[in-house]
Coordinates of C-alpha atoms and ligand atoms in Angstrom, one line a residue:
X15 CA 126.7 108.1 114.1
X16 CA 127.0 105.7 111.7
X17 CA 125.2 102.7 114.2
X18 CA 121.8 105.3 114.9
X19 CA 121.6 105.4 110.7
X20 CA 121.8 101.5 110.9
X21 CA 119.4 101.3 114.0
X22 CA 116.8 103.4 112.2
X23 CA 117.1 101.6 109.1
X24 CA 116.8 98.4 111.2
X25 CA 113.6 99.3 112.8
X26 CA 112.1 100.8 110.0
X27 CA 112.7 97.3 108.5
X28 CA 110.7 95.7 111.3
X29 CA 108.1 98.3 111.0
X30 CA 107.9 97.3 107.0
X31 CA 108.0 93.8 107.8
X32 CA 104.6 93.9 110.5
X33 CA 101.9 92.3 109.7
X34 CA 99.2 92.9 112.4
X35 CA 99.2 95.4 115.2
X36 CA 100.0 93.8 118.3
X37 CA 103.7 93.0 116.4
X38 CA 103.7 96.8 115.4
X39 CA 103.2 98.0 119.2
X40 CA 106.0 95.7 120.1
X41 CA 108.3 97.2 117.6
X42 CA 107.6 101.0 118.9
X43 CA 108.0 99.8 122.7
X44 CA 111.3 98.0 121.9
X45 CA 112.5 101.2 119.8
X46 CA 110.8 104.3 121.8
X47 CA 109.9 102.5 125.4
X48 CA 111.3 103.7 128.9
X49 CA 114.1 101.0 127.9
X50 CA 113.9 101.0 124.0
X51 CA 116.8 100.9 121.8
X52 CA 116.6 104.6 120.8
X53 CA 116.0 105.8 124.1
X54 CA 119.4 104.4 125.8
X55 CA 120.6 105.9 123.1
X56 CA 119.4 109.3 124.3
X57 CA 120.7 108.2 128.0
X58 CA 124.4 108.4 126.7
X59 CA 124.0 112.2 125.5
X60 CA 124.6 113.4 129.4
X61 CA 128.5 111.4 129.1
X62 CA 129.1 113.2 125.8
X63 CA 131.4 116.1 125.2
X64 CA 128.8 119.6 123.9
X65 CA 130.3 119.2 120.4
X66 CA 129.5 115.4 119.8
X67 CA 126.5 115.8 121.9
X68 CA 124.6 118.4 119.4
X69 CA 125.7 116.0 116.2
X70 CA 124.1 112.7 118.0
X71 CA 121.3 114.6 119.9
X72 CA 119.8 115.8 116.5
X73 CA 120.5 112.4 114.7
X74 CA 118.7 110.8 117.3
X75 CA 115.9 113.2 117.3
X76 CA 115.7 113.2 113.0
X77 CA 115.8 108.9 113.9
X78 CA 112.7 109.1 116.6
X79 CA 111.0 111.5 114.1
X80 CA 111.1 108.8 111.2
X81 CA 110.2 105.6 113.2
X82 CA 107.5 107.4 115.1
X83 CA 105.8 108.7 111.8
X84 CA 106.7 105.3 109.9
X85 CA 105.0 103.7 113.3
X86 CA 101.5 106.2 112.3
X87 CA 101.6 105.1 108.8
X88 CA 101.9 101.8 109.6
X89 CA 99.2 101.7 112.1
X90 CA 96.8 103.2 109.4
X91 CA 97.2 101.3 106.6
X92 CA 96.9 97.8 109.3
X93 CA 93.5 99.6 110.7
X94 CA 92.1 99.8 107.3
X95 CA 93.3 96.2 106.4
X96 CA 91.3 94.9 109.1
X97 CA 88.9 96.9 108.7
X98 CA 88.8 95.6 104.8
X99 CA 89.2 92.4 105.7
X100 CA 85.6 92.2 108.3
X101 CA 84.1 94.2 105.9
X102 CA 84.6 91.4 103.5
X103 CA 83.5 88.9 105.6
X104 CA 80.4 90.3 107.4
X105 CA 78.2 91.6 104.4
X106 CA 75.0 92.2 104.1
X107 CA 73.1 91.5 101.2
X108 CA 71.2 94.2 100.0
X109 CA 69.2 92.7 97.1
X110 CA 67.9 90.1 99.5
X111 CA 64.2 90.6 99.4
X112 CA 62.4 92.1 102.0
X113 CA 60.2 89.9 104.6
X114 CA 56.6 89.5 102.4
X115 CA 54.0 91.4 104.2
X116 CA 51.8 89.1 105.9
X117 CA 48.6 88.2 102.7
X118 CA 46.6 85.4 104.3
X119 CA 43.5 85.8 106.4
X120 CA 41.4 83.4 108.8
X121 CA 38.2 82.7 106.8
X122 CA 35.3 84.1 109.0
X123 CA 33.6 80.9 108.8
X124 CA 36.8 79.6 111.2
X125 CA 36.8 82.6 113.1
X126 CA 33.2 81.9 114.4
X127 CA 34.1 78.1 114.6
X128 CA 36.6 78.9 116.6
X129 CA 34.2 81.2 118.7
X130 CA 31.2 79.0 119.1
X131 CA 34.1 75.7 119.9
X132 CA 35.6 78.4 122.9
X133 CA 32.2 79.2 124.3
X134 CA 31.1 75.5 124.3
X135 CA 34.6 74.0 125.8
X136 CA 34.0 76.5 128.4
X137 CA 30.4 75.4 129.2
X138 CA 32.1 72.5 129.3
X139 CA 30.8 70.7 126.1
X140 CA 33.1 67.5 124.4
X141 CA 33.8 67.7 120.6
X142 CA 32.5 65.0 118.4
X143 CA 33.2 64.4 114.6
X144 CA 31.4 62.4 112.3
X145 CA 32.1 62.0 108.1
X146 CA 30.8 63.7 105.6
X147 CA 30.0 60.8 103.5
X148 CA 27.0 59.4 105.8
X149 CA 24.9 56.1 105.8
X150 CA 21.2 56.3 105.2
X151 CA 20.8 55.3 108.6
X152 CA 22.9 57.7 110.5
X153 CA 21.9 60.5 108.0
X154 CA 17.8 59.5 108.4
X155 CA 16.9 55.9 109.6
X156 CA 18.1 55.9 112.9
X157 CA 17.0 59.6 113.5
X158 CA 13.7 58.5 112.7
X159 CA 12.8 59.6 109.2
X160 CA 10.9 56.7 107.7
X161 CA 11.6 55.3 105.1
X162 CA 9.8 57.2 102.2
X163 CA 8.7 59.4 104.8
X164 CA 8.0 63.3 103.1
X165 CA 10.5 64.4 105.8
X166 CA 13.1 63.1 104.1
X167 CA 11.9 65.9 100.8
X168 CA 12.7 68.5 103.5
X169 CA 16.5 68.2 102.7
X170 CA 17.9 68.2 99.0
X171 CA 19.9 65.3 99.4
X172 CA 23.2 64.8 97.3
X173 CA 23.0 60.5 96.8
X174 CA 26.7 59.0 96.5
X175 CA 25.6 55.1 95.2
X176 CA 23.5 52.4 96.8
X177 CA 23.4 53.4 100.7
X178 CA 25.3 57.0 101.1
X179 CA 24.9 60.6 101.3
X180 CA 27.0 63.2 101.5
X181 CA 25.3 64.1 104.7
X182 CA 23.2 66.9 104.5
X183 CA 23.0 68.0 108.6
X184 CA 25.8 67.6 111.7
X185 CA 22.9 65.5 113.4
X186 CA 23.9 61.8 112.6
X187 CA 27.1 62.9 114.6
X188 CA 24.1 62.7 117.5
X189 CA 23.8 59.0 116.7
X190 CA 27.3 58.3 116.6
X191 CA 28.0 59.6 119.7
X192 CA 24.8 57.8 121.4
X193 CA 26.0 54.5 119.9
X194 CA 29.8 54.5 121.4
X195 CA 29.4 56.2 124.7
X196 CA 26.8 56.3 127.8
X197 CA 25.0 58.9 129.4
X198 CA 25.6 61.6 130.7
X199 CA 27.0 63.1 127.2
X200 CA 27.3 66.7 126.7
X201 CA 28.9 67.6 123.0
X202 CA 28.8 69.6 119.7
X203 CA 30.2 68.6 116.6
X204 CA 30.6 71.2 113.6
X205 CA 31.6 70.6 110.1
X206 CA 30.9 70.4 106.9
X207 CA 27.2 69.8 105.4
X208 CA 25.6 69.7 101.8
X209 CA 22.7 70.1 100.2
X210 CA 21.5 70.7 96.3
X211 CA 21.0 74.5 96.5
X212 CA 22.3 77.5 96.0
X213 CA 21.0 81.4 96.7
X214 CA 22.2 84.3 98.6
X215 CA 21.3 82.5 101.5
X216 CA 22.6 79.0 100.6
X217 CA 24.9 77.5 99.0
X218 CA 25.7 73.3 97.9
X219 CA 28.1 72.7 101.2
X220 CA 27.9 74.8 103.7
X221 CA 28.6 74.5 107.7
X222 CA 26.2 73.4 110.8
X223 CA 27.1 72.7 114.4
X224 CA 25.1 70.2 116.7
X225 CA 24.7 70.3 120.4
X226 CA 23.5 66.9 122.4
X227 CA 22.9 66.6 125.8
X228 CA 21.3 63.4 127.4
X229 CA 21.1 62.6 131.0
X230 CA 18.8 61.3 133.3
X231 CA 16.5 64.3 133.9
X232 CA 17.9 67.0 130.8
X233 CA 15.3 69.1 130.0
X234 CA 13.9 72.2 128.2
X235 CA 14.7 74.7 130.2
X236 CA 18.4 73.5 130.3
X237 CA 18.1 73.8 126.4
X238 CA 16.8 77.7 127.0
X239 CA 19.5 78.6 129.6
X240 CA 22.5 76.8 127.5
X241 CA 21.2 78.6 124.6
X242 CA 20.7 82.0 125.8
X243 CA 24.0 81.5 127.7
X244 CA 26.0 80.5 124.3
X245 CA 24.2 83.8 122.3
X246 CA 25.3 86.0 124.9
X247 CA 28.9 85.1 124.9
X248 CA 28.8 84.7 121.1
X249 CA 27.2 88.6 119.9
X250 CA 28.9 89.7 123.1
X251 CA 26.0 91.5 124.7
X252 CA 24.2 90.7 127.7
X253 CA 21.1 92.5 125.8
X254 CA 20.0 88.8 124.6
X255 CA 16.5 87.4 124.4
X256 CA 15.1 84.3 122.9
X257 CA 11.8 83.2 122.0
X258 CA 11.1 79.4 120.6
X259 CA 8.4 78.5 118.4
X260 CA 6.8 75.1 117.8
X261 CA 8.2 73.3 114.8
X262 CA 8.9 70.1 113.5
X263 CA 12.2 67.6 113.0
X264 CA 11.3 63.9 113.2
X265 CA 14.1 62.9 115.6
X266 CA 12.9 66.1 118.4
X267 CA 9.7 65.9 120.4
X268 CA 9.0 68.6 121.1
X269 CA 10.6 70.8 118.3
X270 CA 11.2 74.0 117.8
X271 CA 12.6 76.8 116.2
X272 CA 15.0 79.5 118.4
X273 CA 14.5 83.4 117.2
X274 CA 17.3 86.0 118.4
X275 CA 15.8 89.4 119.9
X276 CA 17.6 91.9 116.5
X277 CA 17.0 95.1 115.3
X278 CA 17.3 96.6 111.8
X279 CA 17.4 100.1 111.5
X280 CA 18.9 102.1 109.1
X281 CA 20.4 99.4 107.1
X282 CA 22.1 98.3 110.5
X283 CA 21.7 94.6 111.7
X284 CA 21.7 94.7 115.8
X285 CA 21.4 92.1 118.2
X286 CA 19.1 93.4 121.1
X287 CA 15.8 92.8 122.6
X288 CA 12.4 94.2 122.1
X289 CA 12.8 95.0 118.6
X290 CA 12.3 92.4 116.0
X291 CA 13.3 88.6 115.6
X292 CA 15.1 86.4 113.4
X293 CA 15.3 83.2 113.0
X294 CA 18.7 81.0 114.3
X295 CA 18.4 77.5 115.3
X296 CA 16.3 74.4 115.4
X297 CA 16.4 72.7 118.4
X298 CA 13.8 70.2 120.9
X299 CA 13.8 67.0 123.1
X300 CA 15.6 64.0 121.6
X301 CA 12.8 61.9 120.5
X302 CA 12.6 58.6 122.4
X303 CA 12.3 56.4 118.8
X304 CA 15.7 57.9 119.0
X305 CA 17.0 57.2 122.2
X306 CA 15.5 53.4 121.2
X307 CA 17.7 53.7 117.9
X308 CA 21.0 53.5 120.0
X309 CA 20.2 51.3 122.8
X310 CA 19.2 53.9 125.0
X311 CA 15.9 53.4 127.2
X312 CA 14.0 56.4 127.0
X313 CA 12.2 55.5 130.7
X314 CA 15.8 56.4 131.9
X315 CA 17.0 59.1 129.1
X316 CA 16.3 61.8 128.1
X317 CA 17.8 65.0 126.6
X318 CA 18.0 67.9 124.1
X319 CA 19.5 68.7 120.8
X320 CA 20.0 71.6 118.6
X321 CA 21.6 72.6 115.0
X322 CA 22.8 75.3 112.9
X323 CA 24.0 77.3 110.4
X324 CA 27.5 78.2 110.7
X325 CA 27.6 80.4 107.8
X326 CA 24.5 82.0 109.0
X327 CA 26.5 82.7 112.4
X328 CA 29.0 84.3 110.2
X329 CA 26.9 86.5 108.0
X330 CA 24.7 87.9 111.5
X331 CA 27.7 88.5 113.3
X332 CA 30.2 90.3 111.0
X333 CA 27.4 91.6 108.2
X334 CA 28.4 89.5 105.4
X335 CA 25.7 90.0 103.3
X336 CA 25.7 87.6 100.4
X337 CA 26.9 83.4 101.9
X338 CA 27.8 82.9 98.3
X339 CA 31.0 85.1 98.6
X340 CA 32.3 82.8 101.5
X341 CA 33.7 81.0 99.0
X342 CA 34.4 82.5 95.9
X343 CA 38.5 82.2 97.3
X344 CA 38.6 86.5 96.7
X345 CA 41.9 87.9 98.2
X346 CA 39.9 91.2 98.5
X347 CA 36.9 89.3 100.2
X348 CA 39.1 87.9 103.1
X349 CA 40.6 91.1 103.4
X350 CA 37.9 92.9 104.3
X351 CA 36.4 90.2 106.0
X352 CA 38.8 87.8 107.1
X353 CA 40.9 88.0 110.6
X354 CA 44.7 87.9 111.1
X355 CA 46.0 84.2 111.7
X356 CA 47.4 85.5 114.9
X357 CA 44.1 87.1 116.7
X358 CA 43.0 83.4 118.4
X359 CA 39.7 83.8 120.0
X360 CA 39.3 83.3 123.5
X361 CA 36.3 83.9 126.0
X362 CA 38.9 85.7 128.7
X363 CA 40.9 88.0 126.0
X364 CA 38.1 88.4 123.7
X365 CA 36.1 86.6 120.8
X366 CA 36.3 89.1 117.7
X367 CA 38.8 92.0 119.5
X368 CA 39.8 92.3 115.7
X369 CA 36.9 92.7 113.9
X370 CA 37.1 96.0 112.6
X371 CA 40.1 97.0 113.6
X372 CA 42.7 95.1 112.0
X373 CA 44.8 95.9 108.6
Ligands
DAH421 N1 19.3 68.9 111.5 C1 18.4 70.0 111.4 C2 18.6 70.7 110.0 O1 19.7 70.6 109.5 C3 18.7 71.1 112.4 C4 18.3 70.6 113.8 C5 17.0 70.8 114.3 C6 19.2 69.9 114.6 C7 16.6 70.3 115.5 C8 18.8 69.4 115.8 C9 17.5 69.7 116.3 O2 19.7 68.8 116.6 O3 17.2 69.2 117.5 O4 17.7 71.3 109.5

């Protein structure tokens, strides 16, 4: 039996030797397989006499016993070197630190500039821009404030040098517009404004939008409908009324000044009609001295404006009570008050869907 001893030790050789386990599975079918080495071996028991074949069959068996087992161990210890080896190479990283929850807010006065923009582009409105650092004549000349004119008292200007201002309404954006385009022109331009004053209710820059629509026959009961069409999409309530009152701006004529139907009961601000009024916009027919000021005839123009408050948009809409706060830069402020840079307003999905429900 001497050449089963040397077979076994062979194999087990091979066995030692194998280094993945494809080569190990090749070993056991070579040695135990339907036609391995060890298992002819066990074909030429039949031809043996009893004696001899009792000696070799148990060698043989003790020779199966031992490469089988040595082919378990084997197996194990490659699983767990692979196994070792992807562990190695696929870690995670524990420490890494965890995604930041999400800390910024939209500011609520870009929420509602966002809102009021929407509504407008839908009512099919253009957007102009003008800069913040104005020219006496697109500030107040050319929307006729004379020259030394009291009017001009009415708004506590912020001078920058000999002929600017750091504008102190959206309205010269009107002018602009009237000097680089024709008729008909239908647009609104926010931004920033300043003026020297500061309040709960106003502060030294602050934000104003300006509507401008001039065609051949515009008039003020297109102003009426746009407006009351724009406050009912923007308090989203059909429950809307308006009333105008007479007032004065140098470059309207007629002027006046646009009240919101609200309520205020129990310390709760509501839009709604029959109630009470405040006060939201100033707004009139584009004054024809105007109209002249950009090389438009007013025998073939005419149209209306309006302006205002942003902020004040902001404070009515989401009860903000103090405008000062709006810029403080108070993480706990926007918070509370501020929207989640993913909520973008739109007419179809909803204006302020978030308000109140987000965080
Ligand atoms: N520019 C005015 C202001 O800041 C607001 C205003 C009033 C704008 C009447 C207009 C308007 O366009 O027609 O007080």
């Amino acid at each position: 039996m001497d050449n089963i001893e040397n077979l076994t030790s062979e194999i087990l050789g091979q066995i030692e030797k194998a280094l993945d386990l494809n080569t190990l599975e090749e070993i056991r079918v070579s040695a135990l397989g339907k036609k391995g080495r060890l298992t002819e071996q066990m074909k030429t028991l039949g031809s043996m006499d009893p004696e001899e074949r009792k000696t070799a069959g148990q060698a043989l068996n003790v020779a199966k016993d031992k490469i089988a087992g040595a082919i378990d161990e084997k197996k194990i210890a490659l699983e767990k070197a692979e196994m070792d080896k992807r562990l190695a190479s696929e870690t995670v990283d524990v420490s890494m630190p965890v995604r930041p929850k999400q800390q910024g807010r939209i500011h609520p006065v870009s929420q509602v500039m966002e809102e009021v923009l929407t509504i407008f582009a839908q009512m099919g409105f253009d957007l102009a821009e003008g800069p913040d650092i104005e020219d006496d004549w697109h500030c107040f000349e050319a929307l006729n404030f004379p020259k030394n004119h009291p009017a001009r008292q009415m708004q506590a200007t912020f001078f920058m040098g000999e002929d600017n201002v750091l504008r102190t309404h959206t309205s010269p954006v009107q002018i602009r517009t009237m000097e680089n385009k024709k008729p008909p022109i239908r647009i609104v331009a926010p931004g920033r404004t300043y003026r020297c004053d500061y309040d709960m209710t106003h502060t030294p820059m602050f934000h104003q939008i300006e509507g401008l629509v001039i065609d051949k026959s515009t008039n003020m009961g297109h102003l009426k409908g746009c407006l009351l069409e724009f406050m009912k999409k923007f308090f989203e309530t059909d429950d809307v009324s308006l009333r105008f009152r007479p007032s004065f701006f140098p470059f309207t004529e007629p002027s006046a000044e646009c009240d919101v139907g609200c309520s205020r009961e129990n310390g709760e601000f509501k839009i709604e009609s029959g109630k009470g009024w405040i006060e939201l916009l100033g707004c009139g027919m584009v004054h024809p001295n105007v109209l002249k000021n950009c090389g438009l005839d007013p025998d073939e123009y005419q149209g209306f404006a309006f302006g205002c408050g942003l902020d004040r948009f902001a404070m009515l809409k989401y009860g903000i009570p103090d405008l000062r706060s709006f810029f403080d830069a108070d993480m706990r402020w926007m918070k509370h008050y501020g929207f989640l840079p993913l909520d973008i307003p739109t007419v179809t999905s909803g204006l302020s869907f978030n308000a109140g429900v987000k965080k």
